[in-house]
């Protein structure tokens, strides 16, 4: 399977702390995206990083990409209770016919 | 814009029954896709379409059919429901292949008994 692996599977932190989630993949990618899913809802796109980029920021989010290690990380700074959700990485590979392959997700719980 | 809409929100079927899950988008997106989400499995691609009249299989297509007669609509048909198809189904669209962000619908929770 080409599915990505995310780590940790679950993460529990206090409000104000930083949260870091990691995603690893097995083949070369065209781009990598991060999505958030609140309980019982659809996924919402957070950020896209292309294979020739190393770091990208959006508000309190910072995404890094290390193509040599085939991994990406999502950092949420100064977390809030509203950040409680599942976070998924998804990527496009040469073999996926242009389709997104999703990781299994990290479940983040931010306690007030 | 309504974005991506899905109906119904919930559905219970008996084994062997057929049904159609509806998906529509009003963003004039060329690319549409169907995923299923099972606990601990992430999202898996069922079928996708790169434009009206063009569909193709994803990772887990067995037991499902799709058609794309218009840019806006992309229904998913379950031919003969099985308990293994109990899942949450998401429809998504994007401007083109997922070089761009995908917009997801709210999902349909399907239970097959």
Tab-separated table of C-alpha atoms in Angstrom:
chain	number	residue	atom	x	y	z
A	1	UNK	CA	0.000	0.000	0.000
A	2	UNK	CA	1.181	3.547	-0.706
A	3	UNK	CA	-0.685	4.903	2.289
A	4	UNK	CA	1.180	7.382	4.433
A	5	UNK	CA	1.964	6.770	8.066
A	6	UNK	CA	1.292	9.380	10.707
A	7	UNK	CA	2.746	9.627	14.115
A	8	UNK	CA	1.646	9.844	16.798
A	9	UNK	CA	-1.776	8.266	16.351
A	10	UNK	CA	-3.074	10.374	19.231
A	11	UNK	CA	-1.770	13.449	21.024
A	12	UNK	CA	-3.125	15.186	24.114
A	13	UNK	CA	-1.802	18.604	25.162
A	14	UNK	CA	-2.794	21.652	27.196
A	15	UNK	CA	-4.000	24.881	25.645
A	16	UNK	CA	-1.082	27.124	24.799
A	17	UNK	CA	1.329	24.278	24.111
A	18	UNK	CA	2.661	23.425	20.665
A	19	UNK	CA	1.547	20.280	18.826
A	20	UNK	CA	3.719	18.452	16.320
A	21	UNK	CA	2.483	15.714	14.010
A	22	UNK	CA	4.587	13.743	11.584
A	23	UNK	CA	3.859	12.048	8.291
A	24	UNK	CA	6.045	9.600	6.400
A	25	UNK	CA	5.636	8.209	2.908
A	26	UNK	CA	7.415	5.648	0.774
A	27	UNK	CA	7.768	6.995	-2.768
A	28	UNK	CA	8.622	10.350	-4.307
A	29	UNK	CA	5.824	12.899	-4.183
A	30	UNK	CA	4.613	15.840	-6.232
A	31	UNK	CA	3.034	17.686	-3.350
A	32	UNK	CA	1.898	17.045	0.203
A	33	UNK	CA	-1.181	18.488	1.859
A	34	UNK	CA	-2.511	18.617	5.398
A	35	UNK	CA	-6.213	18.432	6.261
A	36	UNK	CA	-8.182	18.830	9.485
A	37	UNK	CA	-11.336	16.889	10.355
A	38	UNK	CA	-13.535	17.904	13.229
A	39	UNK	CA	-15.566	15.095	14.753
A	40	UNK	CA	-18.413	14.045	12.453
A	41	UNK	CA	-17.499	16.557	9.735
A	42	UNK	CA	-15.790	16.621	6.371
A	43	UNK	CA	-12.122	17.376	5.867
A	44	UNK	CA	-10.864	20.928	5.548
A	45	UNK	CA	-7.702	21.798	3.655
A	46	UNK	CA	-5.018	23.492	5.772
A	47	UNK	CA	-1.867	23.826	3.713
A	48	UNK	CA	-0.128	22.480	0.611
A	49	UNK	CA	3.635	22.175	0.228
A	50	UNK	CA	5.264	21.310	-3.068
A	51	UNK	CA	8.136	18.870	-3.429
A	52	UNK	CA	10.607	21.677	-4.130
A	53	UNK	CA	9.648	23.575	-0.958
A	54	UNK	CA	11.091	22.902	2.478
A	55	UNK	CA	8.898	24.956	4.772
A	56	UNK	CA	5.606	26.777	4.637
A	57	UNK	CA	3.670	28.878	7.129
A	58	UNK	CA	0.004	29.740	7.479
A	59	UNK	CA	-1.026	31.590	10.624
A	60	UNK	CA	-0.184	29.307	13.574
A	61	UNK	CA	0.650	26.416	11.265
A	62	UNK	CA	4.128	25.505	10.094
A	63	UNK	CA	4.732	22.627	7.709
A	64	UNK	CA	8.122	21.228	6.834
A	65	UNK	CA	9.012	18.752	4.133
A	66	UNK	CA	12.154	16.626	3.986
A	67	UNK	CA	12.128	14.723	0.703
A	68	UNK	CA	15.393	12.942	1.524
A	69	UNK	CA	13.760	11.400	4.610
A	70	UNK	CA	10.364	11.139	2.908
A	71	UNK	CA	8.673	12.882	5.781
A	72	UNK	CA	6.700	15.977	6.673
A	73	UNK	CA	5.689	17.569	9.934
A	74	UNK	CA	2.850	19.867	10.936
A	75	UNK	CA	3.426	22.191	13.873
A	76	UNK	CA	0.530	24.023	15.498
A	77	UNK	CA	1.800	26.747	17.806
A	78	UNK	CA	-0.028	28.122	20.838
A	79	UNK	CA	-2.795	25.525	20.500
A	80	UNK	CA	-6.400	26.249	21.415
A	81	UNK	CA	-9.261	23.968	22.455
A	82	UNK	CA	-10.769	24.642	19.019
A	83	UNK	CA	-7.767	22.888	17.427
A	84	UNK	CA	-9.093	19.586	18.790
A	85	UNK	CA	-9.566	17.468	15.656
A	86	UNK	CA	-7.980	14.749	13.568
A	87	UNK	CA	-5.211	15.820	11.214
A	88	UNK	CA	-4.378	13.983	8.012
A	89	UNK	CA	-1.516	14.263	5.597
A	90	UNK	CA	-2.208	13.467	1.967
A	91	UNK	CA	0.123	13.367	-0.994
A	92	UNK	CA	0.284	12.883	-4.732
A	93	UNK	CA	2.856	10.448	-6.052
A	94	UNK	CA	3.970	9.581	-9.539
A	95	UNK	CA	2.177	6.259	-9.191
A	96	UNK	CA	-1.108	7.571	-7.818
A	97	UNK	CA	-2.322	8.858	-11.197
A	98	UNK	CA	-2.614	12.342	-9.776
A	99	UNK	CA	-4.843	11.223	-6.919
A	100	UNK	CA	-4.341	11.971	-3.237
A	101	UNK	CA	-3.198	9.200	-0.902
A	102	UNK	CA	-4.142	9.824	2.731
A	103	UNK	CA	-2.390	8.919	5.931
A	104	UNK	CA	-4.322	7.376	8.818
A	105	UNK	CA	-4.379	10.592	10.805
A	106	UNK	CA	-3.371	11.970	14.181
A	107	UNK	CA	-6.095	12.647	16.725
A	108	UNK	CA	-5.256	15.837	18.612
A	109	UNK	CA	-6.952	16.732	21.872
A	110	UNK	CA	-6.283	20.177	23.331
A	111	UNK	CA	-7.438	20.533	26.928
A	112	UNK	CA	-8.515	23.974	28.150
B	1	UNK	CA	-21.598	29.045	-2.954
B	2	UNK	CA	-22.866	25.885	-1.277
B	3	UNK	CA	-19.541	24.139	-2.000
B	4	UNK	CA	-19.826	20.346	-2.013
B	5	UNK	CA	-23.145	18.907	-0.885
B	6	UNK	CA	-23.969	15.286	-0.134
B	7	UNK	CA	-27.249	13.518	0.483
B	8	UNK	CA	-28.365	11.711	2.509
B	9	UNK	CA	-26.501	12.392	5.764
B	10	UNK	CA	-27.388	8.981	7.211
B	11	UNK	CA	-28.654	5.776	5.635
B	12	UNK	CA	-29.365	2.256	6.835
B	13	UNK	CA	-29.595	-0.492	4.236
B	14	UNK	CA	-30.244	-4.201	4.383
B	15	UNK	CA	-27.773	-6.563	2.744
B	16	UNK	CA	-28.476	-6.820	-0.961
B	17	UNK	CA	-30.274	-3.498	-1.312
B	18	UNK	CA	-29.006	-0.872	-3.740
B	19	UNK	CA	-28.873	2.875	-3.364
B	20	UNK	CA	-27.287	6.021	-4.746
B	21	UNK	CA	-25.321	8.541	-2.732
B	22	UNK	CA	-25.632	11.989	-4.234
B	23	UNK	CA	-22.835	14.535	-4.557
B	24	UNK	CA	-22.946	17.964	-6.162
B	25	UNK	CA	-20.592	20.933	-6.337
B	26	UNK	CA	-21.178	24.463	-7.551
B	27	UNK	CA	-17.572	25.579	-7.987
B	28	UNK	CA	-17.190	24.398	-11.606
B	29	UNK	CA	-14.487	21.963	-10.521
B	30	UNK	CA	-13.298	19.442	-13.071
B	31	UNK	CA	-12.010	16.823	-10.606
B	32	UNK	CA	-14.381	14.955	-8.293
B	33	UNK	CA	-13.791	11.922	-6.138
B	34	UNK	CA	-15.392	9.539	-3.660
B	35	UNK	CA	-13.636	8.260	-0.543
B	36	UNK	CA	-14.631	5.931	2.225
B	37	UNK	CA	-13.391	6.417	5.770
B	38	UNK	CA	-13.146	3.501	8.143
B	39	UNK	CA	-11.800	3.595	11.712
B	40	UNK	CA	-8.012	3.420	11.754
B	41	UNK	CA	-7.795	3.337	7.943
B	42	UNK	CA	-7.772	6.969	6.922
B	43	UNK	CA	-9.489	7.796	3.632
B	44	UNK	CA	-9.393	5.425	0.685
B	45	UNK	CA	-10.251	6.437	-2.858
B	46	UNK	CA	-13.186	4.590	-4.434
B	47	UNK	CA	-13.683	6.284	-7.819
B	48	UNK	CA	-12.734	9.582	-9.357
B	49	UNK	CA	-13.514	11.727	-12.378
B	50	UNK	CA	-11.367	14.279	-14.179
B	51	UNK	CA	-14.299	15.775	-16.076
B	52	UNK	CA	-17.792	15.157	-17.390
B	53	UNK	CA	-18.013	11.786	-19.117
B	54	UNK	CA	-14.718	10.507	-17.655
B	55	UNK	CA	-14.496	8.231	-14.627
B	56	UNK	CA	-11.883	5.841	-13.313
B	57	UNK	CA	-11.304	3.435	-10.457
B	58	UNK	CA	-9.450	4.230	-7.286
B	59	UNK	CA	-8.014	1.945	-4.636
B	60	UNK	CA	-11.257	0.226	-3.514
B	61	UNK	CA	-13.786	0.292	-6.405
B	62	UNK	CA	-15.434	-3.129	-6.014
B	63	UNK	CA	-19.157	-2.971	-5.327
B	64	UNK	CA	-19.511	0.662	-6.443
B	65	UNK	CA	-20.372	2.402	-9.707
B	66	UNK	CA	-20.127	6.057	-10.662
B	67	UNK	CA	-21.111	8.258	-13.565
B	68	UNK	CA	-20.386	11.897	-14.438
B	69	UNK	CA	-22.949	13.223	-16.891
B	70	UNK	CA	-22.474	16.851	-15.789
B	71	UNK	CA	-19.634	18.849	-14.256
B	72	UNK	CA	-21.713	19.438	-11.114
B	73	UNK	CA	-22.901	15.946	-10.157
B	74	UNK	CA	-21.034	12.765	-9.285
B	75	UNK	CA	-23.340	10.089	-7.807
B	76	UNK	CA	-22.018	6.906	-6.223
B	77	UNK	CA	-24.100	3.765	-6.621
B	78	UNK	CA	-23.965	0.750	-4.353
B	79	UNK	CA	-25.101	-2.159	-6.479
B	80	UNK	CA	-25.831	-4.785	-3.811
B	81	UNK	CA	-24.974	-3.543	-0.329
B	82	UNK	CA	-22.804	-5.685	1.939
B	83	UNK	CA	-21.944	-5.211	5.639
B	84	UNK	CA	-18.332	-4.524	4.561
B	85	UNK	CA	-19.605	-1.317	2.940
B	86	UNK	CA	-20.613	0.104	6.305
B	87	UNK	CA	-18.556	3.274	6.391
B	88	UNK	CA	-18.578	7.045	6.132
B	89	UNK	CA	-18.475	8.238	2.538
B	90	UNK	CA	-17.008	11.568	1.474
B	91	UNK	CA	-17.250	13.307	-1.854
B	92	UNK	CA	-14.610	15.879	-2.775
B	93	UNK	CA	-13.830	18.194	-5.655
B	94	UNK	CA	-10.915	20.305	-6.809
B	95	UNK	CA	-10.131	22.628	-9.673
B	96	UNK	CA	-7.984	19.987	-11.317
B	97	UNK	CA	-6.162	16.871	-10.219
B	98	UNK	CA	-5.170	17.353	-6.580
B	99	UNK	CA	-2.347	19.665	-7.481
B	100	UNK	CA	-4.797	21.961	-5.773
B	101	UNK	CA	-6.676	21.683	-2.508
B	102	UNK	CA	-9.711	19.443	-2.369
B	103	UNK	CA	-13.046	20.592	-0.991
B	104	UNK	CA	-14.940	17.942	0.934
B	105	UNK	CA	-18.623	17.393	1.489
B	106	UNK	CA	-20.032	16.730	4.988
B	107	UNK	CA	-20.191	12.964	4.468
B	108	UNK	CA	-22.801	10.196	4.411
B	109	UNK	CA	-22.799	7.668	7.247
B	110	UNK	CA	-23.953	4.330	5.823
B	111	UNK	CA	-24.802	1.254	7.851
B	112	UNK	CA	-25.505	-2.062	6.129
B	113	UNK	CA	-27.195	-4.691	8.280
